[in-house]
PDB file of C-alpha atoms in Angstrom:
ATOM      1  CA  MET A   1      14.662  -9.201   3.610  1.00  0.00           C
ATOM      2  CA  GLN A   2      14.195  -5.878   5.877  1.00  0.00           C
ATOM      3  CA  SER A   3      11.682  -3.361   5.912  1.00  0.00           C
ATOM      4  CA  THR A   4      12.218  -0.034   5.781  1.00  0.00           C
ATOM      5  CA  GLU A   5       9.630   3.060   6.335  1.00  0.00           C
ATOM      6  CA  ILE A   6      10.629   6.005   4.040  1.00  0.00           C
ATOM      7  CA  THR A   7       9.502   9.402   4.418  1.00  0.00           C
ATOM      8  CA  PHE A   8      10.368  13.005   2.337  1.00  0.00           C
ATOM      9  CA  ASP A   9      12.673  13.543   5.869  1.00  0.00           C
ATOM     10  CA  ASN A  10      14.796  10.440   5.637  1.00  0.00           C
ATOM     11  CA  LEU A  11      15.066  10.773   1.685  1.00  0.00           C
ATOM     12  CA  GLY A  12      19.187  11.245   2.537  1.00  0.00           C
ATOM     13  CA  LYS A  13      19.292   7.905   4.035  1.00  0.00           C
ATOM     14  CA  SER A  14      17.017   5.574   1.904  1.00  0.00           C
ATOM     15  CA  GLY A  15      16.097   8.331  -1.350  1.00  0.00           C
ATOM     16  CA  GLY A  16      18.052   5.359  -3.418  1.00  0.00           C
ATOM     17  CA  LEU A  17      15.511   2.880  -1.836  1.00  0.00           C
ATOM     18  CA  LEU A  18      12.428   5.345  -3.098  1.00  0.00           C
ATOM     19  CA  THR A  19      14.071   5.129  -6.616  1.00  0.00           C
ATOM     20  CA  SER A  20      14.169   1.295  -6.386  1.00  0.00           C
ATOM     21  CA  LEU A  21      10.856   1.482  -5.097  1.00  0.00           C
ATOM     22  CA  LEU A  22       9.475   3.500  -7.970  1.00  0.00           C
ATOM     23  CA  ARG A  23      11.346   1.579 -10.243  1.00  0.00           C
ATOM     24  CA  ALA A  24       9.515  -1.824  -8.907  1.00  0.00           C
ATOM     25  CA  ARG A  25       5.777  -0.121  -9.159  1.00  0.00           C
ATOM     26  CA  TYR A  26       6.305   0.655 -12.530  1.00  0.00           C
ATOM     27  CA  HIS A  27       7.169  -3.106 -13.242  1.00  0.00           C
ATOM     28  CA  HIS A  28       4.295  -3.882 -11.149  1.00  0.00           C
ATOM     29  CA  PHE A  29       1.491  -1.561 -12.729  1.00  0.00           C
ATOM     30  CA  ILE A  30       2.682  -0.356 -15.879  1.00  0.00           C
ATOM     31  CA  GLU A  31       4.811  -3.227 -17.604  1.00  0.00           C
ATOM     32  CA  ALA A  32       3.071  -6.275 -16.245  1.00  0.00           C
ATOM     33  CA  ARG A  33      -0.411  -5.379 -15.302  1.00  0.00           C
ATOM     34  CA  GLY A  34      -0.722  -2.896 -18.233  1.00  0.00           C
ATOM     35  CA  TRP A  35      -2.230   0.360 -16.253  1.00  0.00           C
ATOM     36  CA  ASP A  36      -2.021   3.464 -17.698  1.00  0.00           C
ATOM     37  CA  LEU A  37      -0.083   5.588 -15.293  1.00  0.00           C
ATOM     38  CA  PRO A  38       2.196   8.774 -14.945  1.00  0.00           C
ATOM     39  CA  ASN A  39       6.011   7.668 -15.502  1.00  0.00           C
ATOM     40  CA  THR A  40       8.808   8.730 -16.868  1.00  0.00           C
ATOM     41  CA  ARG A  41      12.305   6.788 -17.404  1.00  0.00           C
ATOM     42  CA  GLY A  42      11.122   3.518 -15.872  1.00  0.00           C
ATOM     43  CA  LEU A  43       9.756   5.341 -12.739  1.00  0.00           C
ATOM     44  CA  GLU A  44       6.277   5.160 -11.702  1.00  0.00           C
ATOM     45  CA  PHE A  45       4.629   8.330  -9.789  1.00  0.00           C
ATOM     46  CA  ASP A  46       1.811  10.825  -9.627  1.00  0.00           C
ATOM     47  CA  GLN A  47       0.238  13.652  -7.894  1.00  0.00           C
ATOM     48  CA  TYR A  48      -0.112  11.700  -4.982  1.00  0.00           C
ATOM     49  CA  ASP A  49       3.701  10.787  -4.330  1.00  0.00           C
ATOM     50  CA  THR A  50       4.135  14.209  -1.557  1.00  0.00           C
ATOM     51  CA  PRO A  51       5.878  14.760   1.356  1.00  0.00           C
ATOM     52  CA  GLU A  52       2.316  13.556   2.877  1.00  0.00           C
ATOM     53  CA  SER A  53       2.884  10.008   1.723  1.00  0.00           C
ATOM     54  CA  ILE A  54       4.884   7.648   4.190  1.00  0.00           C
ATOM     55  CA  TYR A  55       6.291   4.408   2.103  1.00  0.00           C
ATOM     56  CA  CYS A  56       6.753   0.728   2.890  1.00  0.00           C
ATOM     57  CA  ALA A  57       9.489  -0.939   0.929  1.00  0.00           C
ATOM     58  CA  ILE A  58      10.150  -4.998   1.910  1.00  0.00           C
ATOM     59  CA  HIS A  59      13.772  -5.493   0.049  1.00  0.00           C
ATOM     60  CA  ASP A  60      16.307  -7.756  -0.012  1.00  0.00           C
ATOM     61  CA  GLY A  61      19.502  -5.189   0.205  1.00  0.00           C
ATOM     62  CA  GLY A  62      18.336  -2.565  -3.046  1.00  0.00           C
ATOM     63  CA  ILE A  63      16.129  -5.680  -4.394  1.00  0.00           C
ATOM     64  CA  ILE A  64      12.498  -4.575  -3.832  1.00  0.00           C
ATOM     65  CA  ARG A  65      10.060  -7.300  -2.630  1.00  0.00           C
ATOM     66  CA  GLY A  66       7.017  -5.509  -2.180  1.00  0.00           C
ATOM     67  CA  GLY A  67       5.855  -2.171  -1.007  1.00  0.00           C
ATOM     68  CA  PHE A  68       3.071   0.367  -0.541  1.00  0.00           C
ATOM     69  CA  ARG A  69       2.034   4.254   0.438  1.00  0.00           C
ATOM     70  CA  VAL A  70       0.348   6.059   2.547  1.00  0.00           C
ATOM     71  CA  THR A  71      -1.746   8.856   2.740  1.00  0.00           C
ATOM     72  CA  PRO A  72      -3.436  11.011   5.301  1.00  0.00           C
ATOM     73  CA  THR A  73      -7.050  11.276   4.090  1.00  0.00           C
ATOM     74  CA  THR A  74      -6.264  15.040   5.358  1.00  0.00           C
ATOM     75  CA  ALA A  75      -3.923  15.738   2.892  1.00  0.00           C
ATOM     76  CA  GLN A  76      -4.063  18.086   0.170  1.00  0.00           C
ATOM     77  CA  CYS A  77      -2.011  19.236  -2.498  1.00  0.00           C
ATOM     78  CA  VAL A  78      -2.887  22.048  -5.284  1.00  0.00           C
ATOM     79  CA  ASN A  79      -6.113  20.341  -6.380  1.00  0.00           C
ATOM     80  CA  ALA A  80      -5.304  17.054  -5.463  1.00  0.00           C
ATOM     81  CA  SER A  81      -6.904  14.922  -2.090  1.00  0.00           C
ATOM     82  CA  TYR A  82      -6.317  11.463  -2.022  1.00  0.00           C
ATOM     83  CA  MET A  83      -7.076   9.297  -4.752  1.00  0.00           C
ATOM     84  CA  LEU A  84     -10.542   7.671  -3.800  1.00  0.00           C
ATOM     85  CA  ARG A  85     -11.648  11.200  -2.620  1.00  0.00           C
ATOM     86  CA  ASP A  86     -10.603  12.985  -6.013  1.00  0.00           C
ATOM     87  CA  ALA A  87     -12.328   9.750  -7.798  1.00  0.00           C
ATOM     88  CA  GLN A  88     -15.767  10.712  -5.834  1.00  0.00           C
ATOM     89  CA  ARG A  89     -14.967  14.369  -6.759  1.00  0.00           C
ATOM     90  CA  GLY A  90     -15.168  13.585 -10.633  1.00  0.00           C
ATOM     91  CA  LEU A  91     -11.129  14.426 -11.204  1.00  0.00           C
ATOM     92  CA  LEU A  92     -10.034  10.998 -12.090  1.00  0.00           C
ATOM     93  CA  PRO A  93     -11.802   9.728 -15.665  1.00  0.00           C
ATOM     94  CA  GLY A  94     -10.399   6.070 -15.025  1.00  0.00           C
ATOM     95  CA  LEU A  95     -12.474   5.229 -11.669  1.00  0.00           C
ATOM     96  CA  PRO A  96     -16.113   5.776 -11.398  1.00  0.00           C
ATOM     97  CA  THR A  97     -17.279   8.537  -8.865  1.00  0.00           C
ATOM     98  CA  THR A  98     -19.322   5.737  -6.969  1.00  0.00           C
ATOM     99  CA  VAL A  99     -15.822   4.000  -5.700  1.00  0.00           C
ATOM    100  CA  LEU A 100     -16.896   4.669  -2.315  1.00  0.00           C
ATOM    101  CA  ASP A 101     -20.853   3.831  -0.612  1.00  0.00           C
ATOM    102  CA  HIS A 102     -20.269   6.548   1.466  1.00  0.00           C
ATOM    103  CA  PRO A 103     -19.092  10.605   1.499  1.00  0.00           C
ATOM    104  CA  ALA A 104     -15.006  10.202   1.500  1.00  0.00           C
ATOM    105  CA  PRO A 105     -13.684  11.086   4.975  1.00  0.00           C
ATOM    106  CA  GLN A 106     -11.139  13.465   5.520  1.00  0.00           C
ATOM    107  CA  ASP A 107     -10.148  12.380   8.535  1.00  0.00           C
ATOM    108  CA  PRO A 108      -6.672  12.039  10.395  1.00  0.00           C
ATOM    109  CA  ASN A 109      -7.143   9.114  11.808  1.00  0.00           C
ATOM    110  CA  ILE A 110      -8.115   7.266   8.352  1.00  0.00           C
ATOM    111  CA  TRP A 111      -5.576   7.007   5.768  1.00  0.00           C
ATOM    112  CA  GLU A 112      -5.201   5.694   2.247  1.00  0.00           C
ATOM    113  CA  VAL A 113      -3.201   2.966   1.169  1.00  0.00           C
ATOM    114  CA  SER A 114      -2.446   2.763  -2.645  1.00  0.00           C
ATOM    115  CA  ARG A 115      -0.225   1.217  -4.824  1.00  0.00           C
ATOM    116  CA  VAL A 116       0.615  -2.113  -2.822  1.00  0.00           C
ATOM    117  CA  PHE A 117       2.099  -4.286  -4.318  1.00  0.00           C
ATOM    118  CA  VAL A 118       4.287  -8.302  -3.920  1.00  0.00           C
ATOM    119  CA  ASP A 119       7.218  -9.035  -6.439  1.00  0.00           C
ATOM    120  CA  ASP A 120       5.552 -11.744  -8.812  1.00  0.00           C
ATOM    121  CA  LYS A 121       8.348 -13.446  -9.669  1.00  0.00           C
ATOM    122  CA  LEU A 122       8.777 -14.582  -6.019  1.00  0.00           C
ATOM    123  CA  SER A 123       7.365 -18.297  -5.053  1.00  0.00           C
ATOM    124  CA  SER A 124       3.937 -17.836  -3.364  1.00  0.00           C
ATOM    125  CA  ARG A 125       5.080 -19.084   0.169  1.00  0.00           C
ATOM    126  CA  ASP A 126       7.575 -15.795  -0.341  1.00  0.00           C
ATOM    127  CA  ARG A 127       4.612 -13.990  -1.449  1.00  0.00           C
ATOM    128  CA  MET A 128       3.261 -14.630   1.632  1.00  0.00           C
ATOM    129  CA  ARG A 129       5.809 -13.821   3.437  1.00  0.00           C
ATOM    130  CA  VAL A 130       5.708 -10.251   2.016  1.00  0.00           C
ATOM    131  CA  ARG A 131       2.206  -9.594   2.824  1.00  0.00           C
ATOM    132  CA  GLN A 132       2.866 -10.869   6.097  1.00  0.00           C
ATOM    133  CA  ALA A 133       5.371  -8.220   6.224  1.00  0.00           C
ATOM    134  CA  LEU A 134       3.163  -5.623   4.709  1.00  0.00           C
ATOM    135  CA  GLY A 135       0.517  -6.714   7.622  1.00  0.00           C
ATOM    136  CA  VAL A 136       3.268  -5.645  10.200  1.00  0.00           C
ATOM    137  CA  ASN A 137       4.280  -2.846   8.788  1.00  0.00           C
ATOM    138  CA  PHE A 138       0.262  -1.688   8.525  1.00  0.00           C
ATOM    139  CA  ALA A 139       0.253  -2.528  12.434  1.00  0.00           C
ATOM    140  CA  ARG A 140       3.168  -0.456  13.435  1.00  0.00           C
ATOM    141  CA  LEU A 141       1.248   2.558  11.755  1.00  0.00           C
ATOM    142  CA  SER A 142      -1.658   2.089  13.091  1.00  0.00           C
ATOM    143  CA  GLN A 143      -0.150   2.507  16.662  1.00  0.00           C
ATOM    144  CA  GLU A 144       2.446   5.316  15.717  1.00  0.00           C
ATOM    145  CA  ARG A 145       0.111   7.526  14.209  1.00  0.00           C
ATOM    146  CA  ASN A 146      -3.207   6.821  16.308  1.00  0.00           C
ATOM    147  CA  ILE A 147      -4.416   5.299  12.446  1.00  0.00           C
ATOM    148  CA  ASP A 148      -8.138   4.016  13.369  1.00  0.00           C
ATOM    149  CA  SER A 149      -8.429   2.421   9.823  1.00  0.00           C
ATOM    150  CA  PHE A 150      -7.114   2.398   6.027  1.00  0.00           C
ATOM    151  CA  LEU A 151      -8.877   2.853   2.847  1.00  0.00           C
ATOM    152  CA  CYS A 152      -7.957   1.171   0.012  1.00  0.00           C
ATOM    153  CA  LEU A 153      -9.055   0.408  -3.840  1.00  0.00           C
ATOM    154  CA  THR A 154      -7.486  -2.983  -4.886  1.00  0.00           C
ATOM    155  CA  SER A 155      -8.180  -5.941  -7.009  1.00  0.00           C
ATOM    156  CA  VAL A 156     -10.850  -8.375  -5.394  1.00  0.00           C
ATOM    157  CA  SER A 157      -8.493 -11.401  -5.849  1.00  0.00           C
ATOM    158  CA  ALA A 158      -5.787  -9.220  -3.937  1.00  0.00           C
ATOM    159  CA  ALA A 159      -8.143  -8.426  -0.961  1.00  0.00           C
ATOM    160  CA  LEU A 160      -8.637 -12.115  -0.650  1.00  0.00           C
ATOM    161  CA  LEU A 161      -5.051 -13.359  -0.243  1.00  0.00           C
ATOM    162  CA  THR A 162      -4.403 -10.185   1.807  1.00  0.00           C
ATOM    163  CA  ARG A 163      -6.995 -10.994   4.488  1.00  0.00           C
ATOM    164  CA  ARG A 164      -4.765 -14.492   4.779  1.00  0.00           C
ATOM    165  CA  ALA A 165      -2.005 -11.973   6.040  1.00  0.00           C
ATOM    166  CA  GLY A 166      -4.265 -10.763   9.416  1.00  0.00           C
ATOM    167  CA  LEU A 167      -5.749  -7.653   7.942  1.00  0.00           C
ATOM    168  CA  VAL A 168      -9.937  -7.524   8.207  1.00  0.00           C
ATOM    169  CA  MET A 169     -10.851  -5.832   4.795  1.00  0.00           C
ATOM    170  CA  THR A 170     -14.222  -5.070   4.992  1.00  0.00           C
ATOM    171  CA  PRO A 171     -15.880  -3.272   1.013  1.00  0.00           C
ATOM    172  CA  ALA A 172     -16.442  -0.170   1.086  1.00  0.00           C
ATOM    173  CA  GLY A 173     -17.561   0.342  -2.489  1.00  0.00           C
ATOM    174  CA  PRO A 174     -19.335  -1.560  -5.467  1.00  0.00           C
ATOM    175  CA  ARG A 175     -17.180  -3.489  -7.674  1.00  0.00           C
ATOM    176  CA  PHE A 176     -16.390  -2.263 -10.690  1.00  0.00           C
ATOM    177  CA  GLU A 177     -13.872  -3.192 -13.806  1.00  0.00           C
ATOM    178  CA  VAL A 178     -10.663  -1.475 -14.345  1.00  0.00           C
ATOM    179  CA  ALA A 179      -8.070  -3.035 -16.707  1.00  0.00           C
ATOM    180  CA  GLY A 180      -9.514  -6.486 -17.343  1.00  0.00           C
ATOM    181  CA  GLU A 181      -9.627  -6.919 -12.973  1.00  0.00           C
ATOM    182  CA  THR A 182     -12.675  -6.729 -10.860  1.00  0.00           C
ATOM    183  CA  CYS A 183     -11.821  -3.941  -8.338  1.00  0.00           C
ATOM    184  CA  GLN A 184     -13.750  -2.640  -5.321  1.00  0.00           C
ATOM    185  CA  ALA A 185     -12.567   0.120  -1.999  1.00  0.00           C
ATOM    186  CA  TYR A 186     -11.937  -1.236   1.214  1.00  0.00           C
ATOM    187  CA  ARG A 187     -11.711  -0.148   4.390  1.00  0.00           C
ATOM    188  CA  ILE A 188      -8.421  -2.130   6.648  1.00  0.00           C
ATOM    189  CA  THR A 189      -8.152  -2.647   9.860  1.00  0.00           C
ATOM    190  CA  VAL A 190      -5.512  -4.931  11.401  1.00  0.00           C
ATOM    191  CA  ASP A 191      -5.713  -8.205  13.534  1.00  0.00           C
ATOM    192  CA  VAL A 192      -2.878  -7.764  15.084  1.00  0.00           C
ATOM    193  CA  GLU A 193      -3.300 -11.160  17.162  1.00  0.00           C
ATOM    194  CA  LYS A 194      -4.100 -12.966  14.093  1.00  0.00           C
ATOM    195  CA  LEU A 195      -1.625 -11.555  12.066  1.00  0.00           C
ATOM    196  CA  HIS A 196       1.424 -13.168  14.737  1.00  0.00           C
ATOM    197  CA  GLU A 197      -0.400 -16.395  15.059  1.00  0.00           C
ATOM    198  CA  GLN A 198      -0.522 -16.634  11.110  1.00  0.00           C
ATOM    199  CA  ALA A 199       3.789 -15.348  11.504  1.00  0.00           C
ATOM    200  CA  PRO A 200       4.816 -15.769  14.697  1.00  0.00           C
ATOM    201  CA  GLY A 201       8.627 -15.432  12.847  1.00  0.00           C
ATOM    202  CA  LEU A 202       7.764 -11.779  12.315  1.00  0.00           C
ATOM    203  CA  PRO A 203       9.066  -9.070  15.057  1.00  0.00           C
ATOM    204  CA  GLU A 204       6.497  -6.792  16.916  1.00  0.00           C
ATOM    205  CA  PRO A 205       5.491  -3.783  15.293  1.00  0.00           C
ATOM    206  CA  GLU A 206       7.631  -1.299  17.232  1.00  0.00           C
ATOM    207  CA  ALA A 207      10.608   0.239  15.217  1.00  0.00           C
ATOM    208  CA  ALA A 208      10.824   2.394  12.138  1.00  0.00           C
ATOM    209  CA  HIS A 209      12.941  -0.770  10.501  1.00  0.00           C
ATOM    210  CA  LEU A 210      12.176  -4.388  10.714  1.00  0.00           C
ATOM    211  CA  PRO A 211      14.774  -6.930   9.958  1.00  0.00           C
ATOM    212  CA  LEU A 212      12.124 -10.092   8.372  1.00  0.00           C
ATOM    213  CA  GLN A 213      13.296 -13.632   9.219  1.00  0.00           C
ATOM    214  CA  GLN A 214      14.656 -14.598   5.852  1.00  0.00           C
ATOM    215  CA  SER A 215      12.336 -17.262   4.125  1.00  0.00           C
ATOM    216  CA  SER A 216      14.008 -20.285   2.801  1.00  0.00           C
ATOM    217  CA  GLY A 217      11.485 -19.963  -0.706  1.00  0.00           C
ATOM    218  CA  GLY A 218      13.144 -19.175  -3.906  1.00  0.00           C
TER     219      GLY A 218
END
């Protein structure tokens, strides 16, 4: 497996991988989980997929194994800012305005994480490997972009698994139901020491493209 950061600045080299990532998002969120999300031709994308976002893809060649999107909380595109803030403003009918227990920040040192997923066809061992690789990328982004913390909306069950990957998850809002899942907003910080204690084979979070040790799982 390897990890690739995708931005609008490197689409000339990674555009095909971004398409694969959007197709994997379609499978994970729409086909597998039944979420009602914007899509076309088997690709899932929304108003927050703009040049202000950065994408992480964990992949074997062109096969996506997991990924996420991060967006600064200072983002603004037409009427949209970022998902949690727009939910609080009442602009996203599927989410409660009480999604956060504090006013949504607009701070260059706080970014929103969204569309986090791991390939559900992988073995449990390989799924954990992918989560740990995602944790490495959170750590790298924190260092490179001076990010103090991330905000994320995810299911409570996914948050429990993510904690095992070296991420500190602190509840940032009440629990509520979305498409049959119990979800909650979280503040995320990276425990780099814990991350590398649990996954000593993973590389230090420095390069934009991180080769990951091949897992022996199926």
